[in-house]
Amino acid sequence: MWPFAKPQSYLGVDIGSNGIKLVELQKRGKYTYLYTYGFSDANLLSSNDAGFLDIDNTAGLLQKICAKAKISSRQCLASLPASDVYSALLTVPILKEEDRKAFILRQIEKLIPIPLNDAAVDFKTVRKAKGIVEDKFKTASEEVFFTAAPKKLIASYTEIFKKAGLNLLSLDTESLSLISSLIGKDLSPILLIDMGAAQTDFMMVENGVPVIFHSLKFGGGSFTKVLAKTLGLSLTEAEQSKRDLRSEAVFPAIFNEPLAPIVEAIRYMLELYAKQKDGEVARPEKIILTGGSSLLPHLDTKISEIFSIKAYLGDPWARVVYSENLKPILDSIGPRFATALGLVLKKIEA
């Protein structure tokens, strides 16, 4: 008898201040299958430790979601909020190996707002040898992408998963998880826009690496407020009306005013990217929208018209096999699950 290979199965868990999204994927042969998913909206911030999660409440909610979703694996990958992680692309000279790490850490220390000793730092080379390598390594350079997160934040996440009875394999950033689920192996320049209720994050990605970041304290909640004020509705009623507008044939004119800050931020990102290219004509090949607020009706078409760049709603389920009767619900929640899916896809496809 030859036993069948046990499928690889992992949980991707996206924990934010306003709730938890969880997905379990299984690798069977060449394909990745959806096993289960779950989510819950809740305020998880601690009342005693500003900016940090309430460990007990978060662990308890995570346990409940796991039980309701009937997970089969306890092996987890989780994301750290983009707002709490510092990352950037550094251009550094090519140095001898014994000097390289210390030099890079000194550069990182200048850029992050917390002491280096209080941060967990990771970095990797994304592009080597720009320029001519001389005997003394003076003119050649390399590009290094780094991430740094407060050790206190990592400790709190570790404790949450321990209390929830789950085995935390790794922590990643939201930005890298989104690249994994929405961009994959596409190396072309892409502008990725993650629209939340209160914040919108913009990320220019080139060769699969984020090269420019920008955040705007403005999100889908602003569209809801405009709708509530204009139509005389409560915020709850306006949120439902916003969903009902998805049947409209064009981008609703009522949203043109609150869209303006998003448009200006995109223009800013395009200008920054062009400047980074030293005068070259450089534009992203496409704009990918994600996040719960990216579901505004015909938002992708509106952005395409303004910037003459193809824009579309990202599909994080594109590389996942699932039952066809789940498609309507998965399409509707997909933008909210892009981070959780990216965590597992990155692990399974490594």
Coordinates of C-alpha atoms in Angstrom, one line a residue:
M1 CA 0.0 0.0 0.0
W2 CA 1.2 3.5 -0.8
P3 CA -0.3 6.2 1.5
F4 CA -1.6 9.4 -0.1
A5 CA 0.4 12.5 0.6
K6 CA -1.1 14.6 3.3
P7 CA -2.1 18.0 1.9
Q8 CA -0.2 21.0 3.0
S9 CA -2.6 23.2 4.9
Y10 CA -2.0 26.6 6.4
L11 CA -4.0 29.4 8.0
G12 CA -3.6 33.0 6.9
V13 CA -4.7 35.4 9.7
D14 CA -5.1 39.2 9.2
I15 CA -5.7 40.9 12.5
G16 CA -6.5 44.6 12.6
S17 CA -7.8 47.1 15.1
N18 CA -11.3 46.6 13.7
G19 CA -11.5 42.8 13.3
I20 CA -10.0 39.5 12.1
K21 CA -10.0 37.8 8.7
L22 CA -8.9 34.1 8.5
V23 CA -8.5 31.8 5.5
E24 CA -7.3 28.2 5.3
L25 CA -5.8 27.0 2.0
Q26 CA -4.6 23.4 1.2
K27 CA -2.0 22.5 -1.4
R28 CA -2.9 19.2 -3.2
G29 CA -0.7 18.3 -6.1
K30 CA -0.3 21.3 -8.4
Y31 CA -3.3 23.2 -7.1
T32 CA -4.2 25.3 -4.1
Y33 CA -7.7 24.8 -2.7
L34 CA -9.9 26.9 -0.4
Y35 CA -10.7 24.8 2.7
T36 CA -12.5 27.3 4.9
Y37 CA -12.6 31.0 5.9
G38 CA -14.0 33.2 8.6
F39 CA -14.1 36.8 9.8
S40 CA -15.5 39.0 12.5
D41 CA -15.7 42.8 12.9
A42 CA -14.8 44.1 16.4
N43 CA -12.8 46.8 18.1
L44 CA -9.8 45.0 19.3
L45 CA -7.7 47.9 20.6
S46 CA -6.5 47.8 24.2
S47 CA -8.0 50.4 26.5
N48 CA -4.8 50.4 28.6
D49 CA -2.1 50.3 25.9
A50 CA -2.7 52.9 23.2
G51 CA -2.2 51.6 19.7
F52 CA -1.9 47.9 20.7
L53 CA -4.3 45.1 20.6
D54 CA -6.1 43.7 23.6
I55 CA -4.4 40.3 23.8
D56 CA -7.1 38.4 25.7
N57 CA -10.0 39.7 23.6
T58 CA -8.2 39.2 20.4
A59 CA -7.1 35.6 21.3
G60 CA -10.7 34.8 22.4
L61 CA -12.2 36.1 19.2
L62 CA -9.6 34.3 17.1
Q63 CA -10.5 31.0 18.9
K64 CA -14.2 31.6 18.1
I65 CA -13.6 32.2 14.4
C66 CA -11.4 29.1 14.2
A67 CA -14.2 27.0 15.8
K68 CA -16.9 28.4 13.6
A69 CA -14.9 27.9 10.5
K70 CA -13.9 24.3 11.5
I71 CA -10.3 24.7 10.6
S72 CA -8.2 21.6 10.0
S73 CA -4.7 23.1 10.6
R74 CA -3.1 25.0 13.5
Q75 CA -0.2 26.2 11.4
C76 CA -0.5 30.0 11.0
L77 CA 0.9 32.9 9.1
A78 CA -0.1 36.4 10.2
S79 CA 0.4 39.9 9.1
L80 CA 1.5 43.1 10.9
P81 CA -0.5 46.3 10.1
A82 CA 1.2 48.5 7.5
S83 CA 0.9 51.5 9.8
D84 CA 3.0 49.8 12.5
V85 CA 5.8 48.6 10.2
Y86 CA 8.6 50.8 8.8
S87 CA 10.0 49.8 5.4
A88 CA 11.9 51.4 2.6
L89 CA 14.2 50.7 -0.3
L90 CA 17.8 51.7 0.3
T91 CA 20.6 52.3 -2.2
V92 CA 23.9 51.3 -0.5
P93 CA 27.4 50.8 -1.8
I94 CA 28.7 47.3 -2.4
L95 CA 30.8 46.5 0.7
K96 CA 32.8 43.5 2.0
E97 CA 30.5 41.1 3.7
E98 CA 32.0 41.8 7.2
D99 CA 31.1 45.5 6.8
R100 CA 27.9 45.3 5.0
K101 CA 25.4 44.4 7.7
A102 CA 26.6 47.0 10.2
F103 CA 26.5 49.7 7.4
I104 CA 22.9 48.8 6.4
L105 CA 21.8 48.8 10.1
R106 CA 23.2 52.2 10.6
Q107 CA 21.2 53.5 7.6
I108 CA 18.1 51.9 8.9
E109 CA 18.6 53.4 12.3
K110 CA 18.5 56.9 10.7
L111 CA 15.2 56.2 9.0
I112 CA 13.0 54.5 11.7
P113 CA 11.3 56.5 14.5
I114 CA 12.2 54.0 17.3
P115 CA 15.6 52.9 18.7
L116 CA 17.2 50.2 16.7
N117 CA 17.4 48.0 19.8
D118 CA 13.6 48.1 20.1
A119 CA 13.0 46.9 16.6
A120 CA 13.1 43.6 14.8
V121 CA 14.8 44.2 11.5
D122 CA 14.9 42.2 8.3
F123 CA 16.4 43.2 4.9
K124 CA 17.2 41.6 1.6
T125 CA 19.0 42.6 -1.6
V126 CA 16.6 43.2 -4.5
R127 CA 19.0 44.5 -7.1
K128 CA 22.7 44.4 -7.3
A129 CA 25.7 46.1 -9.0
K130 CA 24.5 49.4 -10.3
G131 CA 27.6 51.1 -11.6
I132 CA 31.1 49.8 -12.2
V133 CA 32.7 47.6 -9.5
E134 CA 36.2 48.8 -8.7
D135 CA 38.9 47.3 -6.6
K136 CA 37.8 49.4 -3.6
F137 CA 34.1 48.9 -4.2
K138 CA 33.5 52.7 -4.4
T139 CA 31.2 53.1 -7.4
A140 CA 29.0 50.1 -7.4
S141 CA 25.8 49.9 -5.4
E142 CA 22.9 47.6 -4.5
E143 CA 19.3 48.2 -3.6
V144 CA 18.2 46.7 -0.3
F145 CA 14.6 46.5 0.9
F146 CA 14.2 46.5 4.7
T147 CA 11.3 46.1 7.2
A148 CA 11.4 47.0 10.8
A149 CA 8.7 46.4 13.4
P150 CA 8.6 47.2 17.2
K151 CA 9.6 44.1 19.2
K152 CA 6.7 44.9 21.6
L153 CA 4.3 44.6 18.7
I154 CA 5.7 41.2 17.6
A155 CA 5.6 40.0 21.2
S156 CA 1.9 40.9 21.5
Y157 CA 1.1 39.0 18.3
T158 CA 3.1 36.0 19.4
E159 CA 1.1 36.0 22.7
I160 CA -2.2 36.2 20.9
F161 CA -1.6 33.1 18.8
K162 CA -0.2 31.2 21.8
K163 CA -3.3 31.9 23.8
A164 CA -5.5 31.0 20.9
G165 CA -3.8 27.6 20.7
L166 CA -2.3 28.2 17.2
N167 CA 1.3 27.7 16.0
L168 CA 2.5 31.0 14.6
L169 CA 5.1 30.1 11.8
S170 CA 5.9 33.7 10.7
L171 CA 4.8 37.3 10.7
D172 CA 4.9 39.3 7.5
T173 CA 3.8 42.8 6.5
E174 CA 0.5 43.7 4.9
S175 CA 2.2 45.2 1.9
L176 CA 4.2 42.1 1.0
S177 CA 1.1 39.9 1.6
L178 CA -0.9 42.0 -0.8
I179 CA 1.9 41.8 -3.4
S180 CA 1.8 38.0 -3.1
S181 CA -2.0 37.7 -3.6
L182 CA -2.6 40.4 -6.1
I183 CA 0.6 40.7 -8.2
G184 CA 2.3 37.4 -7.8
K185 CA 5.2 37.0 -10.3
D186 CA 4.3 40.0 -12.4
L187 CA 7.5 42.2 -12.6
S188 CA 6.0 45.2 -14.4
P189 CA 5.6 48.5 -12.5
I190 CA 2.2 48.5 -10.7
L191 CA 0.5 51.0 -8.4
L192 CA -1.4 49.1 -5.7
I193 CA -4.1 51.0 -3.8
D194 CA -5.5 49.5 -0.5
M195 CA -8.7 51.4 0.5
G196 CA -9.9 50.9 4.0
A197 CA -12.7 52.7 5.9
A198 CA -10.4 55.3 7.4
Q199 CA -7.1 55.0 5.6
T200 CA -5.9 54.4 2.0
D201 CA -2.4 53.1 1.4
F202 CA -0.6 53.6 -1.9
M203 CA 2.3 51.4 -3.0
M204 CA 4.3 51.5 -6.2
V205 CA 5.7 48.0 -6.9
E206 CA 8.5 47.3 -9.4
N207 CA 10.0 43.8 -10.0
G208 CA 7.7 42.5 -7.2
V209 CA 9.2 44.9 -4.6
P210 CA 7.6 48.0 -3.1
V211 CA 9.6 51.1 -4.0
I212 CA 7.4 54.0 -3.0
F213 CA 4.9 54.2 -0.1
H214 CA 2.3 56.8 0.8
S215 CA -0.6 56.7 3.2
L216 CA -3.7 59.0 3.3
K217 CA -5.9 59.3 6.4
F218 CA -8.9 59.1 4.2
G219 CA -11.0 56.1 3.1
G220 CA -14.4 54.7 2.3
G221 CA -16.0 56.2 5.4
S222 CA -15.7 59.6 3.8
F223 CA -17.9 58.5 0.9
T224 CA -20.5 57.2 3.4
K225 CA -20.5 60.5 5.2
V226 CA -21.1 62.4 2.0
L227 CA -24.0 60.1 1.1
A228 CA -25.5 60.5 4.6
K229 CA -25.3 64.3 4.5
T230 CA -26.6 64.6 1.0
L231 CA -29.5 62.2 1.4
G232 CA -30.3 62.9 5.0
L233 CA -29.5 59.3 6.1
S234 CA -27.9 57.8 9.2
L235 CA -24.4 56.4 8.6
T236 CA -25.8 52.8 8.8
E237 CA -28.5 53.7 6.1
A238 CA -25.9 55.5 4.0
E239 CA -23.5 52.4 4.1
Q240 CA -26.3 50.2 2.8
S241 CA -27.2 52.8 0.1
K242 CA -23.6 52.8 -0.9
R243 CA -23.7 49.1 -1.5
D244 CA -27.0 49.4 -3.4
L245 CA -25.3 51.9 -5.8
R246 CA -23.2 49.0 -7.2
S247 CA -25.9 48.4 -9.7
E248 CA -25.3 51.9 -11.2
A249 CA -24.0 52.0 -14.8
V250 CA -21.4 54.6 -14.1
F251 CA -19.4 56.0 -11.2
P252 CA -22.0 58.0 -9.1
A253 CA -21.5 61.8 -9.5
I254 CA -22.2 62.2 -5.8
F255 CA -18.8 60.6 -5.1
N256 CA -16.7 62.9 -7.3
E257 CA -16.0 65.3 -4.4
P258 CA -14.8 62.7 -1.8
L259 CA -12.8 61.0 -4.6
A260 CA -10.6 64.1 -5.1
P261 CA -8.1 63.4 -2.3
I262 CA -7.6 59.8 -3.7
V263 CA -7.0 61.3 -7.2
E264 CA -4.5 63.8 -5.9
A265 CA -2.6 61.1 -4.0
I266 CA -2.4 58.9 -7.1
R267 CA -1.1 62.0 -9.0
Y268 CA 1.5 62.5 -6.3
M269 CA 2.6 58.8 -6.5
L270 CA 3.0 59.1 -10.3
E271 CA 5.1 62.2 -10.0
L272 CA 7.4 60.6 -7.3
Y273 CA 7.9 57.5 -9.5
A274 CA 8.8 59.7 -12.5
K275 CA 11.3 61.7 -10.4
Q276 CA 12.9 58.5 -9.1
K277 CA 13.5 57.5 -12.7
D278 CA 15.7 60.5 -13.3
G279 CA 13.6 62.1 -16.1
E280 CA 12.7 58.9 -17.9
V281 CA 9.1 58.6 -19.0
A282 CA 8.0 56.2 -16.3
R283 CA 4.4 55.2 -15.5
P284 CA 2.9 52.1 -13.9
E285 CA 1.4 49.6 -16.4
K286 CA -1.7 49.2 -14.3
I287 CA -3.4 50.2 -11.1
I288 CA -4.8 47.5 -8.8
L289 CA -7.5 48.4 -6.3
T290 CA -8.1 46.4 -3.1
G291 CA -9.5 46.8 0.4
G292 CA -13.2 46.9 1.4
S293 CA -13.8 50.4 0.1
S294 CA -12.5 49.6 -3.4
L295 CA -15.9 48.1 -4.1
L296 CA -17.4 51.5 -4.9
P297 CA -19.3 51.1 -8.1
H298 CA -17.1 51.7 -11.3
L299 CA -14.3 53.2 -9.2
D300 CA -11.8 51.3 -11.4
T301 CA -13.3 52.7 -14.6
K302 CA -13.3 56.3 -13.2
I303 CA -9.6 56.1 -12.2
S304 CA -8.7 54.6 -15.7
E305 CA -10.4 57.5 -17.4
I306 CA -8.7 60.1 -15.2
F307 CA -5.1 58.8 -15.6
S308 CA -5.3 56.8 -18.9
I309 CA -3.9 53.8 -17.1
K310 CA -5.7 50.4 -16.9
A311 CA -7.2 50.1 -13.4
Y312 CA -9.1 47.1 -12.0
L313 CA -10.3 45.5 -8.8
G314 CA -7.7 42.9 -7.7
D315 CA -8.8 39.3 -7.4
P316 CA -7.0 37.5 -4.6
W317 CA -8.8 34.3 -5.3
A318 CA -7.4 34.0 -8.9
R319 CA -4.9 31.3 -8.0
V320 CA -7.2 29.4 -5.6
V321 CA -9.6 26.6 -6.5
Y322 CA -13.0 26.8 -4.9
S323 CA -16.6 25.6 -5.4
E324 CA -18.4 27.6 -8.1
N325 CA -21.4 28.3 -5.9
L326 CA -19.2 30.3 -3.6
K327 CA -18.1 32.7 -6.3
P328 CA -20.7 35.5 -5.6
I329 CA -19.8 35.7 -1.9
L330 CA -16.0 35.3 -2.4
D331 CA -16.1 38.1 -5.0
S332 CA -17.9 40.4 -2.6
I333 CA -15.4 39.7 0.3
G334 CA -12.3 39.2 -1.8
P335 CA -10.8 42.7 -1.3
R336 CA -11.0 42.3 2.5
F337 CA -9.2 38.9 2.4
A338 CA -6.3 39.8 0.1
T339 CA -3.9 40.1 3.0
A340 CA -4.8 36.8 4.6
L341 CA -4.7 35.0 1.3
G342 CA -1.4 36.5 0.4
L343 CA 0.2 35.1 3.5
V344 CA -0.7 31.5 2.7
L345 CA 0.0 31.8 -1.1
K346 CA 3.5 33.1 -0.4
K347 CA 4.1 30.1 1.9
I348 CA 2.6 27.5 -0.4
E349 CA 4.1 28.8 -3.6
A350 CA 7.6 29.4 -2.2

